[in-house]
Amino acid sequence: MKSLRNVSVLVLALVMMAVALPVFAGGQQGGAGDTPYIAVVSKGEQHDFWQQVKKGANAAADQYGVDITFEGPASESDVQDQVEMLNNAMAKNPVAIALAALDTNSVMDQLSQTLSKGIPVIGFDSGVPNAPKGSIYANASTDNYNAAGLAAEKMFSVIKSDIEAATAANPVKIVVMNQDAAGESLLSRGRGFRDTMVKLIAEKSSLSMNDIKVMGNPAYVDSSNPTGGNKVMIEMVVPASASATDSAAAATAVLNKVADDSVLGIFCSNEATVKGLLAATNDGADLPAKYAGLVVIGFDAGEGQKNAVRNQYFLGSITQDPYQIGFKAVELAFKAYKGEPVMDVDTGAKFYDKTNMDNDDIKGLLYD
Amino acid sequence: MSYSNDNKTLFENFRDIGLQKFLAPAALVILYIFFGLFGRNFFSYSTLINILDSSYYIGFIAIGVTFVIITGGIDLSVGTVMMCAAIIGGTAYKSWGWPMWLSLILILIIATAFGFFNGIMVSRLNLPPFIATLGTMMISMGVGSIVSNVRSATFPTRSNADGWFKSIFKHINEDGASFPTGALVLLVVTLLAWLILTRTKMGRYIFAIGSNKEAARLSGVNVRKWEMMAYVVSGFLAGIGGIAFAAVYTTVMPAQGQGFELYAIAGAVIGGTSLSGGVGSVFGTLIGVYIMSVLRTGLPSMDLQAHYQTFFTGVVVIGAVLLDIYRNKKASQVKIPAKSDLYRSEMTEKIKSLKNSLQGADSPESESIKAEIAAARKEMNEVYKKLKEEEKKLKQGLAED
């Protein structure tokens, strides 16, 4: 008899556990009902960047009256976790999926499954590069080429007179720091800055295409680029590796040549290269002290970079619009589910400097 | 009458099998039904496949680690050995251009070699298993990163000709319907492990070592050899786990696998394997792994995120260990029947025989028998209570002396 009582105690404990579950679930379990469900699987959730994406996604969900779940793995190397999240999301019969894949190869089976079932998949942020044809209906992402072009415009407007003053005897240089020569988004940024700068110099200054020389890492130099000039050099720099120390070393090497090569401006195409430059310049404080007149533009945000912009060590930085990325991802997913034609959306980029970084429309885009 | 007897033996059977062996599968079923009721689209084939898919890699290493735990040891290196072997196999395929089948064999060899290394350190060099396998955990993580140059290893996808090995763990036909062949592989491996543990010399020796190493040695068991074999089995199964991981997740990132060993150990413990050694079953481990896997799939179906799964797995593990302790205590208790207990069983017998005679009797007679039963019950309860109190007082008196 006694053991029977023990069994009942144990069963009770199990039941209590089962009862505890919905308590935890409380609030998170919205009205399941008949509202269409869209699964959003991101690359992460922790960073402020992703929190902004999530806010945007939720706003779009409210606007279109859909249920969404937003989840991502704890770190960007947790490919396995993301695959499981996608699997679990797909088992819940979503009408559409928004996906920022950490690794396209590992979700190949899932993508061919959505393709055969006719579930639309929308890529967001970096999207799902090299996905099977037809599985990705559209992408909501920053057009990196245009975003970097914006940086080139801002820089050009400041250094235009210095560029026009350049001669063959006293050439000037513009440096682009790229973290690596492999990632598609970074390649687009480098090219976007380079092409826009070349175009601006050729069209809006007294110099012509023949005065420009694009040099540096071959991945960033196309055959269509001018390479025969001797007045304005555009150097594409790639550090030895993506590590923070190599970024800093490459930045130091560039800074050492600022006086000799008359470097007018540096564009750092992502947060890692910005951090490298900051590390090489005492968090940016050396920039006005030792390299007065040097124009620096960064990309993305982060505490150090925001500080550098606020203190005007940098002219400013380019920021993506994570809120719009999330919003457009869910919007496209909803439209694809409705059968409306969808196409890639550029979620835009904004230039921020000391004067506008605290404005409401910018503040939300700058994360630490 | 025979019916009631059968009933009793059934209940006794439950008691003999042990609460835990009955409770773990029951918990699995309860959880599954629970999520089915509250989760979104949980009772579906695709969810079932997800549960199975996420059980393979933990399943294999959990079975391996069960062997080690039964010997009274522990293997903390299974997770990282699995990922190390997988990433080296992937690097061999991708960077060194090895054929697929050879890369898969390389995975098994590397994992088995690590198991061998653990075994030698524990059985020959007498390192404590915790320390030895902790070291191997770090070594294997480092080796994986060194060989792969800290680059992720991508195995061929299904469309690739070399993607055939994925079908070992999940078969997808042309219509896109998938069949979880990996569950069969896991079941066959579990069956083999069960045969080894219960039907072979090796299994008996492994249990003997776990129960009492010194006694096993004195009885002429080659303790060193068989203890080492447990680690080798664990390593080999980590290799199979590595292949399963590569098949399901395609990309293996460097320096991963830390934490998997804890899930494997948790699976074994939930399944009733005792960390003090000598007790355990691989089928129990399999149930434990599926409990965790159901949590892993079920909680997201209720829109709860991954960290809740970790939380509830922790709850399940603590519950399982509490049960383990309770069971061990129960088993080792020497029971001396007290006077009150003797009296009660005597009375219970009496009531029972009265009840039996009730069945043959006609209605007026049965009324009086019923009254008699009620009186006997009342008397029994009162006297039993009194005797119990007396015994309690006696006990207290003894304690105060």
CSV table of C-alpha atoms in Angstrom, one decimal, chain A residues 1-4 6-7 10-11 14 17-22 24-25 28-33 35-37 45-46 54 67-71 75-81 83-93 103-110 112-113 116-117, chain B residues 11 15 19 22-23 26-27 30-31 34-35 38-41 44 46-47 50 53-54 57 152 154-155 157-159 166 170 172 175-176 178 245 247-251 253 256 260 295-297 299-308 311-312 315-316 323 326 330 344:
chain,number,residue,atom,x,y,z
A,1,MET,CA,0.0,0.0,0.0
A,2,LYS,CA,2.8,2.3,0.9
A,3,SER,CA,4.5,2.0,-2.5
A,4,LEU,CA,1.2,2.8,-4.1
A,6,ASN,CA,4.6,6.8,-3.5
A,7,VAL,CA,3.6,6.2,-7.0
A,10,LEU,CA,5.3,10.8,-8.2
A,11,VAL,CA,2.5,10.9,-10.7
A,14,LEU,CA,4.7,14.9,-13.1
A,17,MET,CA,5.2,19.8,-14.0
A,18,ALA,CA,2.7,19.5,-16.8
A,19,VAL,CA,0.6,22.2,-15.2
A,20,ALA,CA,3.6,24.4,-14.7
A,21,LEU,CA,4.2,24.5,-18.4
A,22,PRO,CA,1.2,26.4,-19.5
A,24,PHE,CA,5.2,29.6,-18.3
A,25,ALA,CA,3.6,29.7,-21.6
A,28,GLN,CA,3.3,34.0,-25.0
A,29,GLN,CA,0.6,31.7,-26.4
A,30,GLY,CA,-1.5,34.1,-28.4
A,31,GLY,CA,-4.8,33.2,-29.9
A,32,ALA,CA,-3.8,30.3,-32.1
A,33,GLY,CA,-7.2,30.1,-33.8
A,35,THR,CA,-4.9,33.5,-37.9
A,36,PRO,CA,-2.3,32.7,-40.4
A,37,TYR,CA,1.1,31.8,-38.8
A,45,GLU,CA,18.1,37.3,-30.9
A,46,GLN,CA,20.5,38.7,-28.4
A,54,LYS,CA,12.1,41.7,-34.0
A,67,ASP,CA,0.7,35.3,-35.7
A,68,ILE,CA,4.5,35.2,-35.8
A,69,THR,CA,7.2,33.6,-33.8
A,70,PHE,CA,10.6,35.2,-33.8
A,71,GLU,CA,13.6,33.1,-32.7
A,75,SER,CA,25.3,32.7,-31.3
A,76,GLU,CA,26.0,32.9,-35.0
A,77,SER,CA,27.9,29.6,-34.9
A,78,ASP,CA,25.0,27.6,-33.6
A,79,VAL,CA,24.0,26.3,-37.0
A,80,GLN,CA,22.5,23.1,-35.5
A,81,ASP,CA,20.2,25.1,-33.2
A,83,VAL,CA,18.2,24.1,-38.2
A,84,GLU,CA,16.2,22.7,-35.3
A,85,MET,CA,14.3,26.0,-34.9
A,86,LEU,CA,13.5,25.9,-38.6
A,87,ASN,CA,12.4,22.3,-38.4
A,88,ASN,CA,10.2,23.0,-35.4
A,89,ALA,CA,8.7,26.1,-37.1
A,90,MET,CA,8.0,24.1,-40.2
A,91,ALA,CA,6.2,21.4,-38.2
A,92,LYS,CA,3.8,24.1,-37.0
A,93,ASN,CA,2.3,24.5,-40.5
A,103,ASP,CA,24.5,28.4,-43.4
A,104,THR,CA,22.5,27.6,-46.6
A,105,ASN,CA,23.9,24.1,-47.0
A,106,SER,CA,22.6,23.0,-43.7
A,107,VAL,CA,19.0,24.0,-44.6
A,108,MET,CA,19.0,22.6,-48.1
A,109,ASP,CA,16.6,19.7,-47.3
A,110,GLN,CA,14.2,22.1,-45.5
A,112,SER,CA,13.5,21.8,-51.0
A,113,GLN,CA,10.7,20.7,-48.7
A,116,SER,CA,7.7,21.1,-52.9
A,117,LYS,CA,5.0,22.0,-50.4
B,11,PHE,CA,0.8,-4.8,-9.3
B,15,ARG,CA,6.9,-3.1,-8.0
B,19,LEU,CA,9.1,2.4,-10.3
B,22,PHE,CA,7.7,2.2,-15.5
B,23,LEU,CA,7.8,5.9,-14.9
B,26,ALA,CA,5.0,6.8,-18.7
B,27,ALA,CA,6.5,10.3,-18.5
B,30,ILE,CA,2.4,11.9,-20.8
B,31,LEU,CA,4.7,14.6,-22.3
B,34,PHE,CA,0.5,16.9,-23.2
B,35,PHE,CA,2.2,18.7,-26.1
B,38,PHE,CA,-1.5,22.2,-26.1
B,39,GLY,CA,1.1,22.5,-28.9
B,40,ARG,CA,0.5,23.7,-32.4
B,41,ASN,CA,0.2,20.9,-34.8
B,44,SER,CA,1.8,15.2,-36.9
B,46,SER,CA,6.5,16.0,-39.5
B,47,THR,CA,6.8,16.7,-35.8
B,50,ASN,CA,11.7,16.3,-36.0
B,53,ASP,CA,15.9,13.8,-36.1
B,54,SER,CA,17.0,15.7,-33.0
B,57,TYR,CA,23.3,12.5,-32.2
B,152,SER,CA,33.5,25.0,-40.6
B,154,THR,CA,30.4,21.4,-44.9
B,155,PHE,CA,29.3,18.0,-45.9
B,157,THR,CA,24.1,18.2,-49.6
B,158,ARG,CA,21.5,15.8,-50.7
B,159,SER,CA,21.5,16.9,-54.3
B,166,LYS,CA,22.3,11.4,-45.6
B,170,LYS,CA,16.7,10.3,-43.3
B,172,ILE,CA,13.6,11.5,-48.8
B,175,ASP,CA,7.8,13.3,-53.8
B,176,GLY,CA,9.5,15.0,-50.9
B,178,SER,CA,10.7,11.7,-45.7
B,245,PHE,CA,25.2,14.9,-36.9
B,247,ALA,CA,23.9,13.9,-42.1
B,248,VAL,CA,21.2,15.9,-40.3
B,249,TYR,CA,22.9,19.3,-40.0
B,250,THR,CA,25.3,19.2,-42.9
B,251,THR,CA,27.6,21.9,-41.6
B,253,MET,CA,31.3,24.3,-36.9
B,256,GLN,CA,31.5,22.7,-30.9
B,260,PHE,CA,26.3,17.5,-25.6
B,295,LEU,CA,10.8,18.6,-24.8
B,296,ARG,CA,13.1,20.1,-27.5
B,297,THR,CA,10.4,19.8,-30.1
B,299,LEU,CA,8.2,23.5,-26.2
B,300,PRO,CA,8.7,25.4,-29.5
B,301,SER,CA,5.3,24.0,-30.6
B,302,MET,CA,3.9,26.0,-27.7
B,303,ASP,CA,5.9,29.0,-28.8
B,304,LEU,CA,8.4,28.6,-26.0
B,305,GLN,CA,11.9,29.1,-27.0
B,306,ALA,CA,15.0,26.8,-26.6
B,307,HIS,CA,16.0,28.0,-23.2
B,308,TYR,CA,12.8,26.6,-21.7
B,311,PHE,CA,15.1,24.5,-17.9
B,312,PHE,CA,12.7,21.6,-18.1
B,315,VAL,CA,13.8,19.5,-13.9
B,316,VAL,CA,13.5,16.1,-15.4
B,323,LEU,CA,14.0,8.6,-7.9
B,326,TYR,CA,14.9,6.7,-3.4
B,330,LYS,CA,14.4,1.3,-0.7
B,344,ARG,CA,-2.4,-5.6,10.3
